[in-house]
CSV table of C-alpha atoms in Angstrom, one decimal:
chain,number,residue,atom,x,y,z
A,1,MET,CA,-12.3,-0.9,18.0
A,2,SER,CA,-11.4,-4.4,19.3
A,3,ASN,CA,-10.2,-5.9,16.0
A,4,PRO,CA,-6.4,-5.9,15.5
A,5,VAL,CA,-4.7,-3.1,13.5
A,6,ILE,CA,-3.9,-4.3,9.9
A,7,LEU,CA,-2.5,-1.0,8.6
A,8,ASP,CA,-0.6,1.4,10.8
A,9,CYS,CA,0.4,4.8,9.4
A,10,ARG,CA,2.7,7.0,11.6
A,11,HIS,CA,3.8,10.5,10.9
A,12,VAL,CA,3.4,10.2,7.1
A,13,TRP,CA,4.3,13.2,5.0
A,14,LYS,CA,4.2,13.7,1.2
A,15,LEU,CA,5.7,17.0,0.2
A,16,TYR,CA,6.2,18.3,-3.4
A,17,GLY,CA,8.9,20.8,-4.3
A,18,PRO,CA,12.6,21.5,-4.1
A,19,GLY,CA,14.2,20.7,-0.7
A,20,ALA,CA,11.1,19.0,0.6
A,21,GLU,CA,13.0,16.3,2.5
A,22,ALA,CA,15.3,18.9,4.2
A,23,LEU,CA,12.2,20.6,5.7
A,24,LEU,CA,11.6,17.5,7.7
A,25,THR,CA,15.0,17.2,9.3
A,26,GLY,CA,14.6,20.0,11.8
A,27,HIS,CA,13.6,19.8,15.5
A,28,ARG,CA,10.0,20.7,14.7
A,29,ALA,CA,7.6,19.8,12.0
A,30,PRO,CA,7.1,22.5,9.4
A,31,ASP,CA,3.7,24.3,9.5
A,32,ALA,CA,1.8,25.7,6.6
A,33,ALA,CA,3.7,29.0,6.7
A,34,ASP,CA,7.0,27.1,6.5
A,35,LEU,CA,5.9,25.1,3.5
A,36,LYS,CA,4.6,28.2,1.7
A,37,ALA,CA,7.9,30.1,2.4
A,38,ALA,CA,9.9,27.2,1.0
A,39,GLY,CA,7.7,26.9,-2.1
A,40,VAL,CA,6.7,23.3,-1.1
A,41,ILE,CA,3.3,21.8,-1.3
A,42,GLY,CA,2.2,19.7,1.7
A,43,ALA,CA,-0.1,17.1,0.1
A,44,VAL,CA,0.0,14.9,3.2
A,45,ARG,CA,1.2,16.4,6.5
A,46,ASP,CA,2.1,14.3,9.6
A,47,VAL,CA,-0.8,11.9,9.3
A,48,ASN,CA,-1.3,9.1,11.8
A,49,VAL,CA,-4.0,6.5,11.0
A,50,GLN,CA,-4.6,3.0,12.4
A,51,ILE,CA,-7.0,0.9,10.4
A,52,HIS,CA,-8.5,-2.2,12.0
A,53,LYS,CA,-9.2,-5.6,10.4
A,54,GLY,CA,-12.7,-5.8,9.0
A,55,GLU,CA,-13.7,-2.1,9.2
A,56,ILE,CA,-14.8,0.3,6.6
A,57,PHE,CA,-12.5,3.3,7.1
A,58,VAL,CA,-13.6,6.3,5.0
A,59,ILE,CA,-11.3,9.2,4.2
A,60,MET,CA,-13.1,12.3,3.2
A,61,GLY,CA,-12.5,15.9,2.4
A,62,LEU,CA,-12.9,18.5,-0.3
A,63,SER,CA,-11.0,18.4,-3.5
A,64,GLY,CA,-7.3,19.0,-2.8
A,65,SER,CA,-7.5,18.0,0.8
A,66,GLY,CA,-5.0,15.2,0.3
A,67,LYS,CA,-7.2,12.1,0.6
A,68,SER,CA,-6.2,10.5,-2.7
A,69,THR,CA,-2.5,11.2,-2.1
A,70,LEU,CA,-2.8,9.7,1.4
A,71,VAL,CA,-4.3,6.5,0.0
A,72,ARG,CA,-1.6,6.3,-2.6
A,73,CYS,CA,1.0,6.7,0.1
A,74,LEU,CA,-0.6,3.9,2.1
A,75,SER,CA,-0.4,1.5,-0.8
A,76,ARG,CA,3.0,2.9,-1.9
A,77,LEU,CA,1.8,3.9,-5.3
A,78,VAL,CA,3.2,7.2,-4.2
A,79,GLU,CA,6.4,7.2,-2.2
A,80,PRO,CA,6.0,9.1,1.1
A,81,THR,CA,8.5,11.8,1.9
A,82,ALA,CA,8.7,10.6,5.5
A,83,GLY,CA,7.0,8.4,8.0
A,84,GLU,CA,6.3,4.8,8.7
A,85,ILE,CA,3.7,2.4,7.3
A,86,GLU,CA,3.2,-1.1,8.6
A,87,PHE,CA,0.9,-3.5,6.8
A,88,ASP,CA,0.0,-6.7,8.5
A,89,GLY,CA,3.2,-6.6,10.5
A,90,GLN,CA,5.4,-5.8,7.6
A,91,ASP,CA,7.3,-2.5,7.1
A,92,LEU,CA,5.8,-1.4,3.8
A,93,LEU,CA,8.4,1.4,3.2
A,94,ARG,CA,11.2,-1.1,3.4
A,95,ALA,CA,9.6,-3.6,1.1
A,96,THR,CA,11.6,-4.4,-2.1
A,97,ASP,CA,10.0,-3.9,-5.5
A,98,ALA,CA,9.5,-7.6,-5.8
A,99,GLU,CA,7.8,-7.8,-2.3
A,100,LEU,CA,5.6,-4.8,-3.2
A,101,ILE,CA,4.4,-6.5,-6.4
A,102,GLU,CA,3.6,-9.7,-4.5
A,103,ILE,CA,1.7,-7.7,-1.8
A,104,ARG,CA,-0.4,-5.9,-4.5
A,105,ARG,CA,-1.0,-9.0,-6.4
A,106,LYS,CA,-2.2,-11.1,-3.4
A,107,LYS,CA,-3.1,-8.9,-0.5
A,108,MET,CA,-4.3,-5.5,-1.8
A,109,GLY,CA,-7.2,-4.8,-4.0
A,110,MET,CA,-7.7,-1.4,-5.6
A,111,VAL,CA,-10.8,0.2,-7.4
A,112,PHE,CA,-10.6,3.7,-8.7
A,113,GLN,CA,-13.0,6.2,-10.2
A,114,GLN,CA,-11.8,5.3,-13.7
A,115,PHE,CA,-12.8,1.7,-14.4
A,116,ALA,CA,-9.7,1.0,-16.5
A,117,LEU,CA,-11.2,-2.2,-18.0
A,118,MET,CA,-9.5,-3.7,-20.9
A,119,PRO,CA,-11.8,-3.1,-23.9
A,120,HIS,CA,-10.6,-6.2,-25.8
A,121,LEU,CA,-11.3,-8.6,-22.9
A,122,THR,CA,-14.7,-9.9,-21.9
A,123,VAL,CA,-16.2,-9.5,-18.5
A,124,LEU,CA,-14.9,-12.9,-17.6
A,125,GLU,CA,-11.4,-12.2,-18.9
A,126,ASN,CA,-11.3,-8.8,-17.2
A,127,ALA,CA,-12.2,-10.4,-13.8
A,128,ALA,CA,-9.7,-13.2,-14.3
A,129,PHE,CA,-6.9,-11.0,-15.4
A,130,PRO,CA,-5.2,-10.4,-12.0
A,131,LEU,CA,-5.1,-14.2,-11.5
A,132,GLU,CA,-3.6,-14.7,-15.0
A,133,ILE,CA,-0.9,-12.2,-14.0
A,134,GLN,CA,-0.2,-14.4,-11.0
A,135,GLY,CA,0.2,-17.5,-13.2
A,136,VAL,CA,-3.0,-19.2,-12.1
A,137,ASP,CA,-4.1,-21.9,-14.5
A,138,ARG,CA,-7.0,-21.0,-16.8
A,139,LYS,CA,-9.5,-23.4,-15.3
A,140,SER,CA,-8.9,-22.2,-11.8
A,141,ARG,CA,-8.9,-18.5,-12.6
A,142,GLU,CA,-12.0,-18.7,-14.7
A,143,ALA,CA,-13.8,-20.6,-11.9
A,144,ARG,CA,-12.8,-17.8,-9.5
A,145,ALA,CA,-13.9,-15.2,-12.0
A,146,HIS,CA,-17.3,-16.8,-12.3
A,147,GLU,CA,-17.7,-16.7,-8.5
A,148,VAL,CA,-16.9,-12.9,-8.2
A,149,ILE,CA,-19.0,-12.0,-11.3
A,150,GLU,CA,-22.0,-13.7,-9.7
A,151,LEU,CA,-21.1,-12.0,-6.4
A,152,VAL,CA,-21.4,-8.5,-8.0
A,153,GLY,CA,-24.6,-9.4,-9.8
A,154,LEU,CA,-23.3,-9.8,-13.4
A,155,LYS,CA,-24.0,-13.5,-13.9
A,156,GLY,CA,-25.0,-14.1,-17.5
A,157,ARG,CA,-22.9,-11.3,-18.8
A,158,GLU,CA,-19.5,-13.1,-18.7
A,159,GLY,CA,-19.2,-12.9,-22.5
A,160,TYR,CA,-20.0,-9.2,-22.8
A,161,TYR,CA,-17.3,-6.6,-23.6
A,162,PRO,CA,-17.0,-3.3,-21.6
A,163,ARG,CA,-18.6,-1.3,-24.4
A,164,GLU,CA,-21.7,-3.4,-24.1
A,165,LEU,CA,-22.2,-2.5,-20.4
A,166,SER,CA,-23.6,0.5,-18.5
A,167,GLY,CA,-21.4,2.6,-16.3
A,168,GLY,CA,-22.7,0.8,-13.2
A,169,GLN,CA,-22.1,-2.6,-14.7
A,170,GLN,CA,-18.5,-1.6,-15.7
A,171,GLN,CA,-17.9,-0.5,-12.1
A,172,ARG,CA,-19.1,-3.9,-11.0
A,173,VAL,CA,-16.6,-5.6,-13.2
A,174,GLY,CA,-13.8,-3.4,-11.7
A,175,ILE,CA,-15.0,-4.5,-8.2
A,176,ALA,CA,-15.1,-8.1,-9.3
A,177,ARG,CA,-11.6,-7.9,-10.7
A,178,SER,CA,-10.2,-6.5,-7.5
A,179,LEU,CA,-12.0,-9.2,-5.5
A,180,ALA,CA,-10.7,-12.1,-7.6
A,181,VAL,CA,-7.4,-12.1,-5.7
A,182,GLU,CA,-9.2,-12.1,-2.3
A,183,PRO,CA,-7.3,-9.1,-0.9
A,184,ASP,CA,-6.8,-8.6,2.8
A,185,LEU,CA,-7.0,-4.8,2.3
A,186,TRP,CA,-9.2,-3.1,-0.3
A,187,PHE,CA,-8.7,0.5,-1.4
A,188,LEU,CA,-11.6,2.3,-3.2
A,189,ASP,CA,-10.9,5.8,-4.4
A,190,GLU,CA,-14.2,7.6,-5.1
A,191,PRO,CA,-15.4,4.5,-7.0
A,192,PHE,CA,-19.0,5.7,-7.5
A,193,SER,CA,-18.5,9.4,-8.1
A,194,ALA,CA,-18.7,9.1,-11.9
A,195,LEU,CA,-22.1,7.4,-11.7
A,196,ASP,CA,-25.5,9.0,-11.8
A,197,PRO,CA,-27.3,9.3,-8.5
A,198,LEU,CA,-29.7,6.3,-9.0
A,199,ILE,CA,-26.9,4.0,-10.0
A,200,ARG,CA,-24.6,5.4,-7.3
A,201,ARG,CA,-27.2,4.5,-4.6
A,202,GLU,CA,-27.6,1.0,-6.2
A,203,MET,CA,-23.8,0.5,-6.1
A,204,GLN,CA,-23.7,1.6,-2.4
A,205,ASP,CA,-26.4,-1.0,-1.6
A,206,GLU,CA,-24.4,-3.6,-3.5
A,207,PHE,CA,-21.2,-2.6,-1.7
A,208,MET,CA,-22.8,-3.0,1.7
A,209,ARG,CA,-24.2,-6.4,0.6
A,210,LEU,CA,-20.7,-7.5,-0.4
A,211,GLN,CA,-19.2,-6.2,2.8
A,212,ASN,CA,-21.8,-8.0,5.0
A,213,MET,CA,-20.8,-11.2,3.2
A,214,LEU,CA,-17.0,-10.8,2.9
A,215,LYS,CA,-16.0,-8.7,5.9
A,216,LYS,CA,-13.1,-7.0,4.1
A,217,THR,CA,-10.9,-4.3,5.5
A,218,ILE,CA,-11.7,-1.3,3.3
A,219,VAL,CA,-10.3,2.1,2.9
A,220,PHE,CA,-12.9,4.2,1.0
A,221,ILE,CA,-12.4,7.7,-0.3
A,222,THR,CA,-15.3,10.1,-0.9
A,223,HIS,CA,-16.1,13.8,-0.8
A,224,ASP,CA,-19.8,13.0,-0.2
A,225,PHE,CA,-20.7,13.0,3.5
A,226,ASP,CA,-24.0,11.2,2.9
A,227,GLU,CA,-22.1,8.4,1.2
A,228,ALA,CA,-19.5,8.4,4.1
A,229,ILE,CA,-22.0,8.1,6.9
A,230,ARG,CA,-23.9,5.4,5.0
A,231,LEU,CA,-20.8,3.2,4.6
A,232,ALA,CA,-18.3,4.0,7.3
A,233,ASP,CA,-17.4,2.4,10.6
A,234,ARG,CA,-15.1,5.4,11.1
A,235,ILE,CA,-14.4,8.5,9.1
A,236,ALA,CA,-11.2,10.6,8.8
A,237,VAL,CA,-11.9,14.2,7.8
A,238,MET,CA,-9.0,15.8,5.9
A,239,LYS,CA,-8.1,19.4,5.2
A,240,ASP,CA,-5.0,20.8,3.6
A,241,GLY,CA,-3.1,17.5,3.9
A,242,THR,CA,-3.9,17.0,7.6
A,243,ILE,CA,-6.5,14.9,9.4
A,244,GLU,CA,-8.8,17.1,11.4
A,245,GLN,CA,-10.6,14.3,13.2
A,246,ILE,CA,-11.1,10.5,13.1
A,247,ALA,CA,-14.4,9.2,14.6
A,248,THR,CA,-17.6,7.3,14.0
A,249,PRO,CA,-20.2,9.2,11.9
A,250,GLU,CA,-22.2,9.7,15.0
A,251,GLU,CA,-19.3,11.1,17.0
A,252,LEU,CA,-18.3,13.5,14.2
A,253,VAL,CA,-21.8,15.0,14.1
A,254,LEU,CA,-22.4,15.1,17.8
A,255,ASN,CA,-18.8,16.0,19.0
A,256,PRO,CA,-16.8,17.7,16.2
A,257,SER,CA,-13.3,18.5,17.5
A,258,THR,CA,-12.7,21.5,15.2
A,259,GLU,CA,-14.7,24.3,13.7
A,260,TYR,CA,-13.9,22.8,10.2
A,261,VAL,CA,-15.5,19.5,11.1
A,262,ALA,CA,-18.4,21.2,12.7
A,263,GLU,CA,-19.0,23.2,9.5
A,264,PHE,CA,-18.5,20.1,7.4
A,265,THR,CA,-21.2,18.2,9.3
A,266,ARG,CA,-23.5,21.1,10.1
A,267,HIS,CA,-26.2,20.2,7.6
A,268,VAL,CA,-26.2,16.4,8.1
A,269,ALA,CA,-29.6,15.0,9.2
A,270,ARG,CA,-28.9,13.9,12.7
A,271,ALA,CA,-31.4,11.0,12.4
A,272,LYS,CA,-29.1,9.5,9.8
A,273,VAL,CA,-26.2,9.1,12.2
A,274,ILE,CA,-27.6,8.9,15.8
A,275,ARG,CA,-28.2,5.3,16.8
A,276,ALA,CA,-30.7,3.7,19.1
A,277,ALA,CA,-28.0,3.0,21.7
A,278,SER,CA,-27.3,6.7,22.1
A,279,ARG,CA,-30.9,7.6,22.9
A,280,MET,CA,-32.0,4.5,24.9
A,281,GLU,CA,-32.9,4.4,28.6
A,282,PRO,CA,-32.6,1.6,31.1
A,283,ALA,CA,-35.1,-1.2,30.3
A,284,THR,CA,-37.6,-0.7,33.1
A,285,SER,CA,-40.9,-1.2,31.2
A,286,ASP,CA,-43.1,-4.2,31.9
A,287,VAL,CA,-44.5,-4.1,28.4
A,288,PHE,CA,-42.7,-3.7,25.1
A,289,ALA,CA,-44.1,-3.1,21.6
A,290,GLY,CA,-41.1,-4.8,19.9
A,291,GLU,CA,-37.4,-4.6,19.6
A,292,VAL,CA,-34.7,-2.7,17.6
A,293,PRO,CA,-31.0,-3.3,17.1
A,294,HIS,CA,-28.7,-1.1,19.2
A,295,ASP,CA,-26.8,0.1,16.2
A,296,ALA,CA,-29.9,1.0,14.1
A,297,THR,CA,-30.1,4.7,13.2
A,298,ILE,CA,-33.0,6.8,14.3
A,299,GLU,CA,-34.0,7.3,10.7
A,300,ASP,CA,-34.3,3.5,10.3
A,301,ILE,CA,-36.5,2.9,13.3
A,302,ALA,CA,-38.5,6.2,13.4
A,303,ASP,CA,-41.7,4.8,11.9
A,304,VAL,CA,-41.8,1.7,14.0
A,305,VAL,CA,-41.0,3.5,17.3
A,306,GLU,CA,-43.4,6.4,16.7
A,307,ALA,CA,-46.3,4.0,15.8
A,308,ALA,CA,-45.7,1.8,18.9
A,309,ASN,CA,-48.0,2.2,21.9
A,310,ALA,CA,-45.1,1.2,24.3
A,311,PRO,CA,-41.3,1.4,24.4
A,312,LEU,CA,-39.2,-1.0,22.2
A,313,LYS,CA,-36.4,-3.1,23.6
A,314,VAL,CA,-33.0,-2.2,22.3
A,315,MET,CA,-31.0,-5.4,21.5
A,316,LYS,CA,-27.3,-6.2,21.3
A,317,ASP,CA,-25.9,-9.7,20.8
A,318,GLY,CA,-29.3,-11.2,21.7
A,319,GLN,CA,-29.5,-9.3,25.0
A,320,VAL,CA,-31.7,-6.4,26.1
A,321,VAL,CA,-29.5,-3.4,26.7
A,322,GLY,CA,-32.2,-0.7,27.1
A,323,GLN,CA,-35.4,0.7,25.8
A,324,ILE,CA,-36.4,3.5,23.5
A,325,ALA,CA,-39.6,5.4,23.3
A,326,ALA,CA,-41.3,7.6,20.7
A,327,SER,CA,-40.4,10.8,22.6
A,328,ALA,CA,-36.6,10.1,22.2
A,329,VAL,CA,-37.0,9.5,18.5
A,330,ILE,CA,-39.1,12.7,18.0
A,331,ASP,CA,-36.6,14.8,19.9
A,332,VAL,CA,-33.9,13.8,17.4
A,333,LEU,CA,-36.2,14.3,14.4
A,334,VAL,CA,-37.2,17.8,15.4
A,335,GLY,CA,-33.7,18.8,16.5
A,336,ARG,CA,-34.3,18.9,20.2
A,337,ASN,CA,-31.7,16.3,21.0
């Protein structure tokens, strides 16, 4: 990615158990057998991650893989046992309590699976609450709260209390509250997993709409691969506290670096992740039936390309970068390519 790194995590560990720190003072990093012998749990093990400004970086894995612990280390809600974390040029692990409070109030937003709305406050008051904590005057914080409430599609419900909202609406309030402070970095820990499938899909659509408007840097945790490939610029797959692979959804499916990642992605519909740019040919045709974006998935363009009586131009930044024909799309759909 060409954008600058906003969060740089190097050799981060989080161990639980007696003598955990002593295990990391040797000449080599402890492996799983060392940790088991010492009676120590390796929740996060020697993780290196660089997150770029403006990207959606998804961390995924099965329950117990360490993804939530890693995010809590990255935000220092949990203190890492060892490692380095640099946020926007600042050494996060050397930050004082006062500096951390300031960072969380003004630069980091967090949304968790549990909505944690204050039942005695209205939608407007819940959304404005972080700004009230910052000491922002009532008129200014309520004006900002109105903006983010409209942004998440809850205009007209400012006076409602959480108990009067559906689960999806409550989650929208949580998102509005975290956006009120205009964070540079936004952590979302399985924010939609408690919702029913229909509302979950709706919230994913809403999330993508917001990201297209706001261009936030987002670290998003999920155990749902379909959700990950729909949202992510890049995905980190975790297992037993370690990162198995970091790649785009397309790279993970086409070029898994470990057997675990291969198994994890084995049943993903390839048309959902393979993009036009991967299956295009040089633009040699004299006649085109239309055009498609270079980053469109095969699933998104299949109907248009298959119905066309000529190749379609593949476009990037207003320029023709290739062409794609029905045969290339069909190969992906039937699993030949």
